[in-house]
Coordinates of N, CA and C in Angstrom, one line a residue:
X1 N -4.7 -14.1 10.5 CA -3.2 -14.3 10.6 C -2.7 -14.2 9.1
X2 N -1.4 -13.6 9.0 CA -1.1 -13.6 7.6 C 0.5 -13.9 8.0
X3 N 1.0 -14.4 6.9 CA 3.1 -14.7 7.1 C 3.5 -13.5 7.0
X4 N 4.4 -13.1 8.1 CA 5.1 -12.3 8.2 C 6.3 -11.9 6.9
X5 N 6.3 -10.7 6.4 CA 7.0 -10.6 5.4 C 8.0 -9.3 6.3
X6 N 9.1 -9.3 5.1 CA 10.5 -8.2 6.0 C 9.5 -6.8 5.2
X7 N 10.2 -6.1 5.7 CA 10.1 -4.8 5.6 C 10.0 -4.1 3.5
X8 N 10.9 -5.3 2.9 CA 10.9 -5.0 1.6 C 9.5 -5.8 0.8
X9 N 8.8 -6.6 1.8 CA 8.0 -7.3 1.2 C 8.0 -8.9 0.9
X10 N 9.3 -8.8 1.2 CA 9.6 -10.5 0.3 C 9.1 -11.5 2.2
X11 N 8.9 -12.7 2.2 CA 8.7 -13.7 3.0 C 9.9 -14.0 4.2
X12 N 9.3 -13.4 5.5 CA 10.5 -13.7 6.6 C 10.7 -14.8 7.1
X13 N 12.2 -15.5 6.6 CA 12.5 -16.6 7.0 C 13.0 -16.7 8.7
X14 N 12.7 -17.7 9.5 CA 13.6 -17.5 10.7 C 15.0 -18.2 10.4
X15 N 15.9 -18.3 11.0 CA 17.4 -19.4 10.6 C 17.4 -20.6 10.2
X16 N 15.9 -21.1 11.2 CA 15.6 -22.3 10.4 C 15.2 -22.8 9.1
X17 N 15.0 -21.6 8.7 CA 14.3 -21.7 7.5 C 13.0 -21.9 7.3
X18 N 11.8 -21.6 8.3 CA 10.3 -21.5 8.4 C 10.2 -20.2 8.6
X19 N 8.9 -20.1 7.9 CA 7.8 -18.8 7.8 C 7.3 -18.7 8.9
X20 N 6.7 -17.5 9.7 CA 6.5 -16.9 10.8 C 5.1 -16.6 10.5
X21 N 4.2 -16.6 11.5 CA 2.7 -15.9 11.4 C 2.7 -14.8 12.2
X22 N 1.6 -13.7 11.6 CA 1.8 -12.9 12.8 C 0.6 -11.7 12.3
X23 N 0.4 -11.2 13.4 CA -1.3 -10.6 13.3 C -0.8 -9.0 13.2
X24 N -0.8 -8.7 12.1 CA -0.2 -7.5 12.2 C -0.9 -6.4 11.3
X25 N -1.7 -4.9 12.1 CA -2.7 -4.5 10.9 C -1.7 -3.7 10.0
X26 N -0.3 -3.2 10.3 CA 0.3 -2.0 9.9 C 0.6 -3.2 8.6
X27 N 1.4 -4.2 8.1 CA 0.9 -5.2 7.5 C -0.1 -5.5 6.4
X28 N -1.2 -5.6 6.7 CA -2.6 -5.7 6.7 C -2.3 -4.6 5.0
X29 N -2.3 -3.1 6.0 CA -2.2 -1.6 4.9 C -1.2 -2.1 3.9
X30 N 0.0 -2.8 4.2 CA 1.0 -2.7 3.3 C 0.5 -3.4 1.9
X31 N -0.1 -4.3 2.7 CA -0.4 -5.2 1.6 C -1.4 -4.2 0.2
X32 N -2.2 -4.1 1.2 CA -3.3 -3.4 0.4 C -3.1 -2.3 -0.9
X33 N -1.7 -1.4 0.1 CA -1.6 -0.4 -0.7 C -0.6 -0.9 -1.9
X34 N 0.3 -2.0 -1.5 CA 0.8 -2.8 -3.0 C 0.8 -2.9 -3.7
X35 N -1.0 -3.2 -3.9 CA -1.6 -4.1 -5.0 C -1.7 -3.2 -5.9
X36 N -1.6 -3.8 -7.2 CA -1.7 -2.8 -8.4 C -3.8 -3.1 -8.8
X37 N -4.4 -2.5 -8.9 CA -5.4 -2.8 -9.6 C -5.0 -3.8 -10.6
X38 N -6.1 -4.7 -11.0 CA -6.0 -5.5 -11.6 C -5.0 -6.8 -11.6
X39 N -4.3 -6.7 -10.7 CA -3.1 -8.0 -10.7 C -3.1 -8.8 -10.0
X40 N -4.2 -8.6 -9.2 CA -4.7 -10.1 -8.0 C -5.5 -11.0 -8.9
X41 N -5.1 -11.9 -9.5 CA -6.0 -12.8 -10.5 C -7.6 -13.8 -9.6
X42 N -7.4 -13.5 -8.3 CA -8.8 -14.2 -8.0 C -10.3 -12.9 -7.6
X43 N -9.4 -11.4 -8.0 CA -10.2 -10.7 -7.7 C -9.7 -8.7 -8.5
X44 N -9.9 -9.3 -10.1 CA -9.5 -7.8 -10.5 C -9.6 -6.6 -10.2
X45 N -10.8 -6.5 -9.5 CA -11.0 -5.3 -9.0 C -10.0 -4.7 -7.8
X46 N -9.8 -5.8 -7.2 CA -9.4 -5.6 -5.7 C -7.6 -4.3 -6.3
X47 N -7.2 -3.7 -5.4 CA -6.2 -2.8 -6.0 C -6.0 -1.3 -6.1
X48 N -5.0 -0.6 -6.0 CA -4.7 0.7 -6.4 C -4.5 1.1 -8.1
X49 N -5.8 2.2 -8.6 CA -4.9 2.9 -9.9 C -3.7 3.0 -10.3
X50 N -2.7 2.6 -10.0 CA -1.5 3.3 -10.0 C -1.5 4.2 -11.5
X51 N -1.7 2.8 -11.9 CA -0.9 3.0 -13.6 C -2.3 4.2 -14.3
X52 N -3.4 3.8 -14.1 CA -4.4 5.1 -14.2 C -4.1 6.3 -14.0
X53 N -4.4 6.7 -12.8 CA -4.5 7.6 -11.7 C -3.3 8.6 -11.2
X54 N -2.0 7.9 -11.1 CA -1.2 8.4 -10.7 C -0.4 8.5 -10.8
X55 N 0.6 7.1 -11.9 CA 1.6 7.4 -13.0 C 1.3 7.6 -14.4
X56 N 0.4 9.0 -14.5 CA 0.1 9.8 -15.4 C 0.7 11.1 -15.7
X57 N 0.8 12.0 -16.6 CA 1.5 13.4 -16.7 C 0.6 14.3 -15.5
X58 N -0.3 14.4 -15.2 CA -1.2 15.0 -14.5 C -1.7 14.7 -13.7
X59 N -1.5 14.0 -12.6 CA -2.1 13.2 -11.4 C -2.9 13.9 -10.4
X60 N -3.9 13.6 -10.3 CA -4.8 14.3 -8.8 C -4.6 13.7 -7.5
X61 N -3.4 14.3 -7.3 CA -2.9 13.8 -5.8 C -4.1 13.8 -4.9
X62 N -4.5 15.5 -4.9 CA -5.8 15.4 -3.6 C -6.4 13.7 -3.7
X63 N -7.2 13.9 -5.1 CA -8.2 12.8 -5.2 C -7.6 11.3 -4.9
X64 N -6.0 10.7 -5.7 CA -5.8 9.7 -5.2 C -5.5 9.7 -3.8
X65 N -5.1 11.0 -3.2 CA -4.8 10.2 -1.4 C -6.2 10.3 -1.0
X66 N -7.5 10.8 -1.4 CA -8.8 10.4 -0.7 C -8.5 8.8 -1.1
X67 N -8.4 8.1 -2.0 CA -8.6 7.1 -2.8 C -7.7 6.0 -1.8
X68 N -6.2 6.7 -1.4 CA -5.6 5.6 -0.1 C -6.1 5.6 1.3
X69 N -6.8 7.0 1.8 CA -7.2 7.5 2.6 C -8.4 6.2 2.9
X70 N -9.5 5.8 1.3 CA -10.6 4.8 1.6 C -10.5 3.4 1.6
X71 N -8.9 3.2 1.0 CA -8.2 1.8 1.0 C -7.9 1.4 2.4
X72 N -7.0 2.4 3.0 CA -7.1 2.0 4.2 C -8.2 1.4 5.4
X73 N -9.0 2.2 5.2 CA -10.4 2.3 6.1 C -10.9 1.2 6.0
X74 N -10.7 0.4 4.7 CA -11.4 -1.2 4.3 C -11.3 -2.1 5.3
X75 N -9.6 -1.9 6.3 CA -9.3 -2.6 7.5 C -10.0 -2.5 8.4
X76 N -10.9 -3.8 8.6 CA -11.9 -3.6 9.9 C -11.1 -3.0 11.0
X77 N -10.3 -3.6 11.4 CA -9.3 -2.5 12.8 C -9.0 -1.4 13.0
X78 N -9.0 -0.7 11.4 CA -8.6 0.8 11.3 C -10.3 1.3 12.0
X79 N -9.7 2.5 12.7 CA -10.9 2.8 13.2 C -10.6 5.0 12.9
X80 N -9.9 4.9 12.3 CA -9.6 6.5 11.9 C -8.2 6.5 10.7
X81 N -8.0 7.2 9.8 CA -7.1 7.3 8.9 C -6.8 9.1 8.6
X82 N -5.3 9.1 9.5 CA -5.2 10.7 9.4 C -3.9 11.2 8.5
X83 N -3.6 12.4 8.3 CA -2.6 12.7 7.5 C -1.8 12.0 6.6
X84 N -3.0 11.7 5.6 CA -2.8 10.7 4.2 C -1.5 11.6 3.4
X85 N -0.5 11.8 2.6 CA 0.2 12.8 1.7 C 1.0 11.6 0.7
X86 N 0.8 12.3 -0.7 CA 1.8 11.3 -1.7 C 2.7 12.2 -2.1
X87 N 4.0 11.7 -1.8 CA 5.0 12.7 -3.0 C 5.2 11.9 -3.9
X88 N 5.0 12.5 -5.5 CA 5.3 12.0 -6.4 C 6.4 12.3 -7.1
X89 N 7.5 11.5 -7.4 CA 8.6 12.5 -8.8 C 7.8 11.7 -10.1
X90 N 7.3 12.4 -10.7 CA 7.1 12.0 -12.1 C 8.2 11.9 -13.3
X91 N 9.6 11.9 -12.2 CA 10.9 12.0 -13.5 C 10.9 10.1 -13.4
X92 N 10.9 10.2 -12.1 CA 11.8 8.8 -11.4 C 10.3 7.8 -11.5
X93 N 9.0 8.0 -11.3 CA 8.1 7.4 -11.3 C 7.8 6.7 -10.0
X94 N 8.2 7.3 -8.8 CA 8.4 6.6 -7.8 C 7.2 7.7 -7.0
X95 N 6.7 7.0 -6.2 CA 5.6 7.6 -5.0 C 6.1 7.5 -3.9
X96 N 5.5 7.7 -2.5 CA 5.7 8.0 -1.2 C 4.9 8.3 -0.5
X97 N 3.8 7.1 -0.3 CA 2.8 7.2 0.5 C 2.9 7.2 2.4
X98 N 2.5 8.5 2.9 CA 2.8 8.2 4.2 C 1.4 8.5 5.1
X99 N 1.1 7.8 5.8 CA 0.0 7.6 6.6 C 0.0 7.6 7.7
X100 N -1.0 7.8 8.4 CA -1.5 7.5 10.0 C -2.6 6.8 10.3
X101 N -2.8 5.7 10.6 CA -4.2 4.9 10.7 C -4.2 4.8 12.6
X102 N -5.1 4.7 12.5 CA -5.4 4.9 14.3 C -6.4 3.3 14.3
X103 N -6.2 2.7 15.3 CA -6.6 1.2 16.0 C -7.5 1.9 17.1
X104 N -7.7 0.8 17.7 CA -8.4 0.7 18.7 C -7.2 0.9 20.1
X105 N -5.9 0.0 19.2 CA -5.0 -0.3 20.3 C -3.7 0.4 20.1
X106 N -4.0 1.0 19.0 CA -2.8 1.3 18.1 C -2.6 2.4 17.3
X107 N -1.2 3.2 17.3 CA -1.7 4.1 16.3 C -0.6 4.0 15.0
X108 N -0.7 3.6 13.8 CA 0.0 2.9 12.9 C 1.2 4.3 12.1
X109 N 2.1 4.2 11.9 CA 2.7 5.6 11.3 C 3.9 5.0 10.3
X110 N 3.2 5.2 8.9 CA 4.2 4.0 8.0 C 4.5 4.9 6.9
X111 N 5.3 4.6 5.9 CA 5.5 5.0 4.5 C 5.5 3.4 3.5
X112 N 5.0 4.0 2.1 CA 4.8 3.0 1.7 C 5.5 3.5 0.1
X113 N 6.8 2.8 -0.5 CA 7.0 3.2 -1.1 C 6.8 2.5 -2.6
X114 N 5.9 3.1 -3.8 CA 5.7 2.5 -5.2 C 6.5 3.1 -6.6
X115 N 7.1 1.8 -6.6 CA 7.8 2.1 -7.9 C 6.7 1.8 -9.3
X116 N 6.7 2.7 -10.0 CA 5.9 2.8 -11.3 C 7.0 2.6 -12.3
X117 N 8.1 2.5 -12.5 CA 8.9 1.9 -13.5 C 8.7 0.3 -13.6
X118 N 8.3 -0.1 -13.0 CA 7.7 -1.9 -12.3 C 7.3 -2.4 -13.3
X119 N 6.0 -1.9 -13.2 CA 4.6 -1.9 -14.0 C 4.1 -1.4 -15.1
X120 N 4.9 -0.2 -15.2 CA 4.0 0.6 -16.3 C 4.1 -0.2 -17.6
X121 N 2.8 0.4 -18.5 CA 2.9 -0.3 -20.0 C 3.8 0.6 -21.0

């Protein structure tokens, strides 16, 4: 079970003003593909290159969407991960990860979008 968060990320309140639980794998991906390498403090490794890999002058798109392609797959539930593609603008530093992850019960079809003006050093 994880808290349901809105669509931007932030914590969905109901009117009452309590947090919601909710079993959700599309979720699950978002989170994952969020993470910057290095910025989860109980586990540095856990994370995306961004700032490496792909808000660089020269990015290997092929190689980073194998790289989301295996992030995803981490999800015990995911049971197939299809038409991985990143658009990048390298003016604006923004990405556009859009995916297909396939369930057992489910077939997941999201975009995930990363801002690299955020983070960068």
């Amino acid at each position: 079970m994880d808290i349901l968060l809105t669509k931007e990320g932030d914590l969905y309140l109901t009117d009452a003003g309590d947090i919601s639980l909710v079993e959700s794998i599309a979720q699950k991906i978002k989170i994952r593909l969020r993470w910057w390498l290095g910025e989860w403090r109980w586990d540095e490794d856990e994370g995306m290159p961004y700032r490496n890999e792909l808000f660089i002058k020269n990015p290997d798109i092929d190689g980073f969407e194998m790289a989301v392609r295996e992030k995803i797959f981490e999800i015990d539930e995911v049971t197939e991960v299809k038409n991985v593609s990143i658009l990048y603008d390298r003016y604006t530093r923004i990405a556009k990860i859009t995916y297909i992850a396939l369930t057992e019960t489910e077939t997941i079809k999201e975009e995930v979008k990363i801002d690299g003006r955020i983070r960068s050093n």
